[in-house]
């Protein structure tokens, strides 16, 4: 059985990516294909626009220009900027979680799996700094519903602790919150490229409440090296770190 193809992470490409130009003429795309392509381009454009300008200063017209999509086409897909942000966030975090799920499932035990999933998270965010800025930092400015979606997302990370040794209620949420706060601190201060370097320390933090400090200390001896995991379609064009 082959693994399902995972969609590109929003922000991994430019909104005006030439490979997604909408073809006209006798072999033109179906309306459904046009809408899907426009949605993808708007996802990418929103990520880059929000990362560069901030959510509050990102206008629908800016997003449309970056995507090469008209305002009427934008409003045919989204109710407004908030709706577009939430759709992009929902899709992008789904991509990240599927990549983490694959890494976790491929491991032979819980500790190896949770470290592998964490490595994917850190590497993928570092590979698309604009998405990290949009999804980790700018979501604070996107309104109450966006913050609720973030809370829902954090609760979904509990899946990576289902096979962990038992701990008191609430501890998993505390661990997940601590990891998220550390990532937020790095992204918000323009240190996205350094996220993969956090793997040993965060692995220790994640495992020590479950296996004890002495056993977890082995995580600190495992260097944050190895082949980097990059988001689907991420290129060198996404290497810029946004502040």
PDB file of C-alpha atoms in Angstrom:
ATOM      1  CA  UNK A   1       0.000   0.000   0.000  1.00  0.00           C
ATOM      2  CA  UNK A   2       1.416   3.395  -0.962  1.00  0.00           C
ATOM      3  CA  UNK A   3       1.218   6.411   1.315  1.00  0.00           C
ATOM      4  CA  UNK A   4      -1.254   9.123   0.296  1.00  0.00           C
ATOM      5  CA  UNK A   5       0.236  12.158  -1.402  1.00  0.00           C
ATOM      6  CA  UNK A   6       0.492  15.013   1.068  1.00  0.00           C
ATOM      7  CA  UNK A   7      -0.455  18.463  -0.186  1.00  0.00           C
ATOM      8  CA  UNK A   8       2.143  21.230  -0.287  1.00  0.00           C
ATOM      9  CA  UNK A   9       2.368  23.343   2.848  1.00  0.00           C
ATOM     10  CA  UNK A  10       0.857  26.812   2.346  1.00  0.00           C
ATOM     11  CA  UNK A  11       3.697  29.272   1.906  1.00  0.00           C
ATOM     12  CA  UNK A  12       6.062  26.705   0.391  1.00  0.00           C
ATOM     13  CA  UNK A  13       5.492  28.328  -3.003  1.00  0.00           C
ATOM     14  CA  UNK A  14       4.908  31.829  -4.245  1.00  0.00           C
ATOM     15  CA  UNK A  15       1.293  32.708  -4.914  1.00  0.00           C
ATOM     16  CA  UNK A  16       2.171  33.521  -8.521  1.00  0.00           C
ATOM     17  CA  UNK A  17       4.033  30.259  -9.037  1.00  0.00           C
ATOM     18  CA  UNK A  18       4.202  29.976 -12.869  1.00  0.00           C
ATOM     19  CA  UNK A  19       3.574  26.220 -12.760  1.00  0.00           C
ATOM     20  CA  UNK A  20       0.034  26.959 -11.587  1.00  0.00           C
ATOM     21  CA  UNK A  21      -0.870  29.454 -14.291  1.00  0.00           C
ATOM     22  CA  UNK A  22      -4.473  28.952 -15.331  1.00  0.00           C
ATOM     23  CA  UNK A  23      -4.588  27.867 -18.952  1.00  0.00           C
ATOM     24  CA  UNK A  24      -7.171  29.341 -21.274  1.00  0.00           C
ATOM     25  CA  UNK A  25      -8.394  28.166 -24.641  1.00  0.00           C
ATOM     26  CA  UNK A  26      -9.856  24.936 -26.016  1.00  0.00           C
ATOM     27  CA  UNK A  27      -8.058  22.848 -23.401  1.00  0.00           C
ATOM     28  CA  UNK A  28      -8.908  25.162 -20.534  1.00  0.00           C
ATOM     29  CA  UNK A  29      -9.320  23.833 -17.005  1.00  0.00           C
ATOM     30  CA  UNK A  30     -12.680  22.895 -15.564  1.00  0.00           C
ATOM     31  CA  UNK A  31     -14.289  25.422 -13.187  1.00  0.00           C
ATOM     32  CA  UNK A  32     -13.562  23.067 -10.284  1.00  0.00           C
ATOM     33  CA  UNK A  33      -9.882  22.832 -11.214  1.00  0.00           C
ATOM     34  CA  UNK A  34      -9.670  26.612 -11.600  1.00  0.00           C
ATOM     35  CA  UNK A  35     -11.189  27.131  -8.146  1.00  0.00           C
ATOM     36  CA  UNK A  36      -8.829  24.572  -6.578  1.00  0.00           C
ATOM     37  CA  UNK A  37      -5.805  26.241  -8.168  1.00  0.00           C
ATOM     38  CA  UNK A  38      -6.947  29.685  -7.089  1.00  0.00           C
ATOM     39  CA  UNK A  39      -7.472  28.435  -3.543  1.00  0.00           C
ATOM     40  CA  UNK A  40      -3.942  27.016  -3.442  1.00  0.00           C
ATOM     41  CA  UNK A  41      -2.465  30.230  -4.785  1.00  0.00           C
ATOM     42  CA  UNK A  42      -4.430  32.296  -2.274  1.00  0.00           C
ATOM     43  CA  UNK A  43      -3.246  30.032   0.555  1.00  0.00           C
ATOM     44  CA  UNK A  44       0.359  30.672  -0.441  1.00  0.00           C
ATOM     45  CA  UNK A  45      -0.200  34.379  -1.005  1.00  0.00           C
ATOM     46  CA  UNK A  46      -1.949  34.797   2.344  1.00  0.00           C
ATOM     47  CA  UNK A  47       0.902  33.106   4.201  1.00  0.00           C
ATOM     48  CA  UNK A  48       3.539  35.320   2.615  1.00  0.00           C
ATOM     49  CA  UNK A  49       1.499  38.507   2.910  1.00  0.00           C
ATOM     50  CA  UNK A  50       0.616  37.927   6.559  1.00  0.00           C
ATOM     51  CA  UNK A  51       4.211  36.950   7.408  1.00  0.00           C
ATOM     52  CA  UNK A  52       5.572  40.089   5.749  1.00  0.00           C
ATOM     53  CA  UNK A  53       2.958  42.663   6.814  1.00  0.00           C
ATOM     54  CA  UNK A  54       1.306  41.129   9.853  1.00  0.00           C
ATOM     55  CA  UNK A  55      -2.299  39.983   9.960  1.00  0.00           C
ATOM     56  CA  UNK A  56      -3.682  43.409  10.884  1.00  0.00           C
ATOM     57  CA  UNK A  57      -1.974  45.126   7.950  1.00  0.00           C
ATOM     58  CA  UNK A  58      -2.574  42.422   5.348  1.00  0.00           C
ATOM     59  CA  UNK A  59      -5.380  43.514   3.036  1.00  0.00           C
ATOM     60  CA  UNK A  60      -7.467  41.297   0.795  1.00  0.00           C
ATOM     61  CA  UNK A  61      -6.186  43.312  -2.152  1.00  0.00           C
ATOM     62  CA  UNK A  62      -2.588  42.552  -1.130  1.00  0.00           C
ATOM     63  CA  UNK A  63      -3.343  38.841  -0.930  1.00  0.00           C
ATOM     64  CA  UNK A  64      -5.084  38.879  -4.305  1.00  0.00           C
ATOM     65  CA  UNK A  65      -2.187  40.710  -5.922  1.00  0.00           C
ATOM     66  CA  UNK A  66       0.330  38.243  -4.474  1.00  0.00           C
ATOM     67  CA  UNK A  67      -1.776  35.342  -5.751  1.00  0.00           C
ATOM     68  CA  UNK A  68      -2.602  36.813  -9.157  1.00  0.00           C
ATOM     69  CA  UNK A  69      -6.294  36.283  -8.352  1.00  0.00           C
ATOM     70  CA  UNK A  70      -9.092  38.830  -8.694  1.00  0.00           C
ATOM     71  CA  UNK A  71     -11.117  40.061  -5.728  1.00  0.00           C
ATOM     72  CA  UNK A  72     -14.330  38.522  -7.104  1.00  0.00           C
ATOM     73  CA  UNK A  73     -12.533  35.165  -7.334  1.00  0.00           C
ATOM     74  CA  UNK A  74     -11.298  35.594  -3.751  1.00  0.00           C
ATOM     75  CA  UNK A  75     -14.799  36.275  -2.453  1.00  0.00           C
ATOM     76  CA  UNK A  76     -16.168  33.335  -4.397  1.00  0.00           C
ATOM     77  CA  UNK A  77     -13.941  31.135  -2.231  1.00  0.00           C
ATOM     78  CA  UNK A  78     -13.823  32.955   1.105  1.00  0.00           C
ATOM     79  CA  UNK A  79     -16.149  35.179   3.119  1.00  0.00           C
ATOM     80  CA  UNK A  80     -13.267  37.519   3.918  1.00  0.00           C
ATOM     81  CA  UNK A  81      -9.718  37.747   5.260  1.00  0.00           C
ATOM     82  CA  UNK A  82     -10.486  35.910   8.502  1.00  0.00           C
ATOM     83  CA  UNK A  83     -12.169  33.061   6.656  1.00  0.00           C
ATOM     84  CA  UNK A  84      -9.200  32.790   4.272  1.00  0.00           C
ATOM     85  CA  UNK A  85      -6.768  32.804   7.197  1.00  0.00           C
ATOM     86  CA  UNK A  86      -8.670  30.057   9.010  1.00  0.00           C
ATOM     87  CA  UNK A  87      -8.911  27.924   5.871  1.00  0.00           C
ATOM     88  CA  UNK A  88      -5.180  28.306   5.250  1.00  0.00           C
ATOM     89  CA  UNK A  89      -4.371  27.525   8.885  1.00  0.00           C
ATOM     90  CA  UNK A  90      -6.635  24.474   8.913  1.00  0.00           C
ATOM     91  CA  UNK A  91      -5.119  23.119   5.718  1.00  0.00           C
ATOM     92  CA  UNK A  92      -1.520  23.876   6.672  1.00  0.00           C
ATOM     93  CA  UNK A  93      -1.669  22.382  10.144  1.00  0.00           C
ATOM     94  CA  UNK A  94      -3.332  19.321   8.645  1.00  0.00           C
ATOM     95  CA  UNK A  95      -0.341  18.899   6.325  1.00  0.00           C
ATOM     96  CA  UNK A  96       2.092  19.178   9.241  1.00  0.00           C
ATOM     97  CA  UNK A  97       0.155  16.702  11.369  1.00  0.00           C
ATOM     98  CA  UNK A  98       0.031  14.130   8.565  1.00  0.00           C
ATOM     99  CA  UNK A  99       3.798  14.365   8.150  1.00  0.00           C
ATOM    100  CA  UNK A 100       4.237  13.944  11.899  1.00  0.00           C
ATOM    101  CA  UNK A 101       1.837  10.994  11.932  1.00  0.00           C
ATOM    102  CA  UNK A 102       3.880   9.234   9.250  1.00  0.00           C
ATOM    103  CA  UNK A 103       7.119   9.719  11.187  1.00  0.00           C
ATOM    104  CA  UNK A 104       5.531   8.549  14.434  1.00  0.00           C
ATOM    105  CA  UNK A 105       3.977   5.453  12.843  1.00  0.00           C
ATOM    106  CA  UNK A 106       7.278   4.434  11.248  1.00  0.00           C
ATOM    107  CA  UNK A 107       9.080   4.325  14.608  1.00  0.00           C
ATOM    108  CA  UNK A 108       9.402   1.156  16.638  1.00  0.00           C
ATOM    109  CA  UNK A 109       8.566   2.550  20.074  1.00  0.00           C
ATOM    110  CA  UNK A 110       7.011   5.577  21.732  1.00  0.00           C
ATOM    111  CA  UNK A 111      10.204   7.458  22.573  1.00  0.00           C
ATOM    112  CA  UNK A 112      11.604   7.032  19.080  1.00  0.00           C
ATOM    113  CA  UNK A 113       8.265   7.976  17.583  1.00  0.00           C
ATOM    114  CA  UNK A 114       7.684  11.107  19.624  1.00  0.00           C
ATOM    115  CA  UNK A 115      11.210  12.315  18.849  1.00  0.00           C
ATOM    116  CA  UNK A 116      10.677  11.593  15.142  1.00  0.00           C
ATOM    117  CA  UNK A 117       7.385  13.502  15.133  1.00  0.00           C
ATOM    118  CA  UNK A 118       8.997  16.435  16.938  1.00  0.00           C
ATOM    119  CA  UNK A 119      11.861  16.464  14.431  1.00  0.00           C
ATOM    120  CA  UNK A 120       9.362  16.702  11.582  1.00  0.00           C
ATOM    121  CA  UNK A 121       7.587  19.613  13.261  1.00  0.00           C
ATOM    122  CA  UNK A 122      10.788  21.584  13.856  1.00  0.00           C
ATOM    123  CA  UNK A 123      12.280  20.838  10.443  1.00  0.00           C
ATOM    124  CA  UNK A 124       9.118  21.594   8.481  1.00  0.00           C
ATOM    125  CA  UNK A 125       8.533  24.917  10.238  1.00  0.00           C
ATOM    126  CA  UNK A 126      12.152  25.859   9.581  1.00  0.00           C
ATOM    127  CA  UNK A 127      11.764  24.951   5.902  1.00  0.00           C
ATOM    128  CA  UNK A 128       8.865  27.395   5.418  1.00  0.00           C
ATOM    129  CA  UNK A 129       9.490  30.358   7.743  1.00  0.00           C
ATOM    130  CA  UNK A 130       6.535  32.302   6.358  1.00  0.00           C
ATOM    131  CA  UNK A 131       4.113  29.572   7.425  1.00  0.00           C
ATOM    132  CA  UNK A 132       5.739  29.425  10.860  1.00  0.00           C
ATOM    133  CA  UNK A 133       5.263  33.174  11.266  1.00  0.00           C
ATOM    134  CA  UNK A 134       1.659  33.068  10.074  1.00  0.00           C
ATOM    135  CA  UNK A 135       0.543  29.971  12.003  1.00  0.00           C
ATOM    136  CA  UNK A 136       2.537  30.400  15.223  1.00  0.00           C
ATOM    137  CA  UNK A 137       2.705  34.164  15.759  1.00  0.00           C
ATOM    138  CA  UNK A 138       0.188  36.024  13.614  1.00  0.00           C
ATOM    139  CA  UNK A 139      -2.661  33.756  14.677  1.00  0.00           C
ATOM    140  CA  UNK A 140      -2.750  35.802  17.880  1.00  0.00           C
ATOM    141  CA  UNK A 141      -3.974  38.780  15.851  1.00  0.00           C
ATOM    142  CA  UNK A 142      -6.502  36.857  13.774  1.00  0.00           C
ATOM    143  CA  UNK A 143      -9.330  36.896  16.293  1.00  0.00           C
ATOM    144  CA  UNK A 144     -11.090  34.727  18.831  1.00  0.00           C
ATOM    145  CA  UNK A 145     -12.062  31.968  16.404  1.00  0.00           C
ATOM    146  CA  UNK A 146      -8.464  31.629  15.216  1.00  0.00           C
ATOM    147  CA  UNK A 147      -7.245  31.267  18.787  1.00  0.00           C
ATOM    148  CA  UNK A 148      -9.914  28.623  19.381  1.00  0.00           C
ATOM    149  CA  UNK A 149      -8.632  26.726  16.345  1.00  0.00           C
ATOM    150  CA  UNK A 150      -5.129  26.880  17.805  1.00  0.00           C
ATOM    151  CA  UNK A 151      -6.406  25.396  21.074  1.00  0.00           C
ATOM    152  CA  UNK A 152      -8.072  22.598  19.101  1.00  0.00           C
ATOM    153  CA  UNK A 153      -4.820  21.976  17.246  1.00  0.00           C
ATOM    154  CA  UNK A 154      -2.792  21.709  20.451  1.00  0.00           C
ATOM    155  CA  UNK A 155      -5.262  19.169  21.816  1.00  0.00           C
ATOM    156  CA  UNK A 156      -4.646  17.023  18.735  1.00  0.00           C
ATOM    157  CA  UNK A 157      -0.975  16.652  19.674  1.00  0.00           C
ATOM    158  CA  UNK A 158      -2.057  14.367  22.508  1.00  0.00           C
ATOM    159  CA  UNK A 159      -2.180  11.573  19.896  1.00  0.00           C
ATOM    160  CA  UNK A 160       1.627  11.353  20.126  1.00  0.00           C
ATOM    161  CA  UNK A 161       1.397  10.507  23.835  1.00  0.00           C
ATOM    162  CA  UNK A 162      -1.244   7.771  23.598  1.00  0.00           C
ATOM    163  CA  UNK A 163       1.414   5.044  23.989  1.00  0.00           C
ATOM    164  CA  UNK A 164       3.446   6.869  26.645  1.00  0.00           C
ATOM    165  CA  UNK A 165       3.685   5.637  30.237  1.00  0.00           C
ATOM    166  CA  UNK A 166       0.765   6.879  32.348  1.00  0.00           C
ATOM    167  CA  UNK A 167       1.067  10.276  34.024  1.00  0.00           C
ATOM    168  CA  UNK A 168      -1.319  12.498  36.036  1.00  0.00           C
ATOM    169  CA  UNK A 169      -4.190  14.102  34.147  1.00  0.00           C
ATOM    170  CA  UNK A 170      -3.248  17.392  32.548  1.00  0.00           C
ATOM    171  CA  UNK A 171       0.463  16.701  32.289  1.00  0.00           C
ATOM    172  CA  UNK A 172       0.362  15.973  28.549  1.00  0.00           C
ATOM    173  CA  UNK A 173      -1.328  19.321  27.924  1.00  0.00           C
ATOM    174  CA  UNK A 174       1.353  21.014  30.023  1.00  0.00           C
ATOM    175  CA  UNK A 175       4.136  19.359  28.028  1.00  0.00           C
ATOM    176  CA  UNK A 176       2.535  20.253  24.692  1.00  0.00           C
ATOM    177  CA  UNK A 177       2.032  23.828  25.872  1.00  0.00           C
ATOM    178  CA  UNK A 178       5.662  24.103  26.919  1.00  0.00           C
ATOM    179  CA  UNK A 179       6.910  22.865  23.549  1.00  0.00           C
ATOM    180  CA  UNK A 180       4.596  25.277  21.750  1.00  0.00           C
ATOM    181  CA  UNK A 181       5.720  28.210  23.918  1.00  0.00           C
ATOM    182  CA  UNK A 182       9.365  27.465  23.133  1.00  0.00           C
ATOM    183  CA  UNK A 183       8.671  27.297  19.398  1.00  0.00           C
ATOM    184  CA  UNK A 184       6.684  30.534  19.631  1.00  0.00           C
ATOM    185  CA  UNK A 185       9.621  32.254  21.309  1.00  0.00           C
ATOM    186  CA  UNK A 186      11.971  31.285  18.503  1.00  0.00           C
ATOM    187  CA  UNK A 187       9.599  32.162  15.665  1.00  0.00           C
ATOM    188  CA  UNK A 188       8.549  35.488  17.170  1.00  0.00           C
ATOM    189  CA  UNK A 189      12.185  36.586  17.500  1.00  0.00           C
ATOM    190  CA  UNK A 190      13.229  35.636  13.978  1.00  0.00           C
ATOM    191  CA  UNK A 191      15.049  32.427  14.908  1.00  0.00           C
ATOM    192  CA  UNK A 192      13.001  30.046  12.769  1.00  0.00           C
ATOM    193  CA  UNK A 193      16.118  28.588  11.151  1.00  0.00           C
ATOM    194  CA  UNK A 194      17.341  27.492  14.595  1.00  0.00           C
ATOM    195  CA  UNK A 195      14.260  25.403  15.418  1.00  0.00           C
ATOM    196  CA  UNK A 196      15.851  22.062  14.397  1.00  0.00           C
ATOM    197  CA  UNK A 197      18.633  22.705  16.926  1.00  0.00           C
ATOM    198  CA  UNK A 198      16.035  22.440  19.700  1.00  0.00           C
ATOM    199  CA  UNK A 199      15.440  18.734  19.076  1.00  0.00           C
ATOM    200  CA  UNK A 200      17.661  17.316  21.865  1.00  0.00           C
ATOM    201  CA  UNK A 201      16.436  19.742  24.515  1.00  0.00           C
ATOM    202  CA  UNK A 202      12.749  19.492  23.620  1.00  0.00           C
ATOM    203  CA  UNK A 203      12.977  15.696  23.340  1.00  0.00           C
ATOM    204  CA  UNK A 204      14.344  15.626  26.882  1.00  0.00           C
ATOM    205  CA  UNK A 205      11.560  17.941  28.054  1.00  0.00           C
ATOM    206  CA  UNK A 206       8.894  15.810  26.396  1.00  0.00           C
ATOM    207  CA  UNK A 207      10.084  12.438  27.674  1.00  0.00           C
ATOM    208  CA  UNK A 208      11.400  13.139  31.174  1.00  0.00           C
ATOM    209  CA  UNK A 209       7.952  13.355  32.851  1.00  0.00           C
ATOM    210  CA  UNK A 210       7.196   9.871  31.491  1.00  0.00           C
ATOM    211  CA  UNK A 211      10.476   7.996  31.868  1.00  0.00           C
ATOM    212  CA  UNK A 212      12.352  10.029  34.470  1.00  0.00           C
ATOM    213  CA  UNK A 213      15.187  12.502  34.144  1.00  0.00           C
ATOM    214  CA  UNK A 214      17.969   9.927  34.161  1.00  0.00           C
ATOM    215  CA  UNK A 215      16.468   7.903  31.326  1.00  0.00           C
ATOM    216  CA  UNK A 216      15.474  10.998  29.382  1.00  0.00           C
ATOM    217  CA  UNK A 217      18.965  12.467  29.631  1.00  0.00           C
ATOM    218  CA  UNK A 218      19.975  10.175  26.774  1.00  0.00           C
ATOM    219  CA  UNK A 219      17.967  12.511  24.508  1.00  0.00           C
ATOM    220  CA  UNK A 220      20.451  15.286  25.237  1.00  0.00           C
ATOM    221  CA  UNK A 221      23.269  13.119  23.883  1.00  0.00           C
ATOM    222  CA  UNK A 222      21.542  12.557  20.547  1.00  0.00           C
ATOM    223  CA  UNK A 223      22.621  15.377  18.241  1.00  0.00           C
ATOM    224  CA  UNK A 224      20.110  17.283  16.137  1.00  0.00           C
ATOM    225  CA  UNK A 225      21.621  16.012  12.914  1.00  0.00           C
ATOM    226  CA  UNK A 226      20.484  13.895  10.032  1.00  0.00           C
ATOM    227  CA  UNK A 227      18.579  14.580   6.885  1.00  0.00           C
ATOM    228  CA  UNK A 228      16.277  17.539   7.283  1.00  0.00           C
ATOM    229  CA  UNK A 229      12.581  17.061   6.637  1.00  0.00           C
ATOM    230  CA  UNK A 230      11.227  19.772   4.361  1.00  0.00           C
ATOM    231  CA  UNK A 231       7.650  20.666   3.606  1.00  0.00           C
ATOM    232  CA  UNK A 232       6.276  19.394   0.279  1.00  0.00           C
ATOM    233  CA  UNK A 233       7.264  21.815  -2.515  1.00  0.00           C
ATOM    234  CA  UNK A 234       9.514  23.854  -0.214  1.00  0.00           C
ATOM    235  CA  UNK A 235      12.423  25.403  -2.108  1.00  0.00           C
ATOM    236  CA  UNK A 236      15.310  27.721  -1.358  1.00  0.00           C
ATOM    237  CA  UNK A 237      12.917  30.575  -2.131  1.00  0.00           C
ATOM    238  CA  UNK A 238      11.258  29.943   1.251  1.00  0.00           C
ATOM    239  CA  UNK A 239      14.440  30.347   3.266  1.00  0.00           C
ATOM    240  CA  UNK A 240      13.860  33.961   4.244  1.00  0.00           C
ATOM    241  CA  UNK A 241      13.118  34.379   7.932  1.00  0.00           C
ATOM    242  CA  UNK A 242      10.320  36.803   8.726  1.00  0.00           C
ATOM    243  CA  UNK A 243      10.310  38.955  11.826  1.00  0.00           C
TER     244      UNK A 243
END
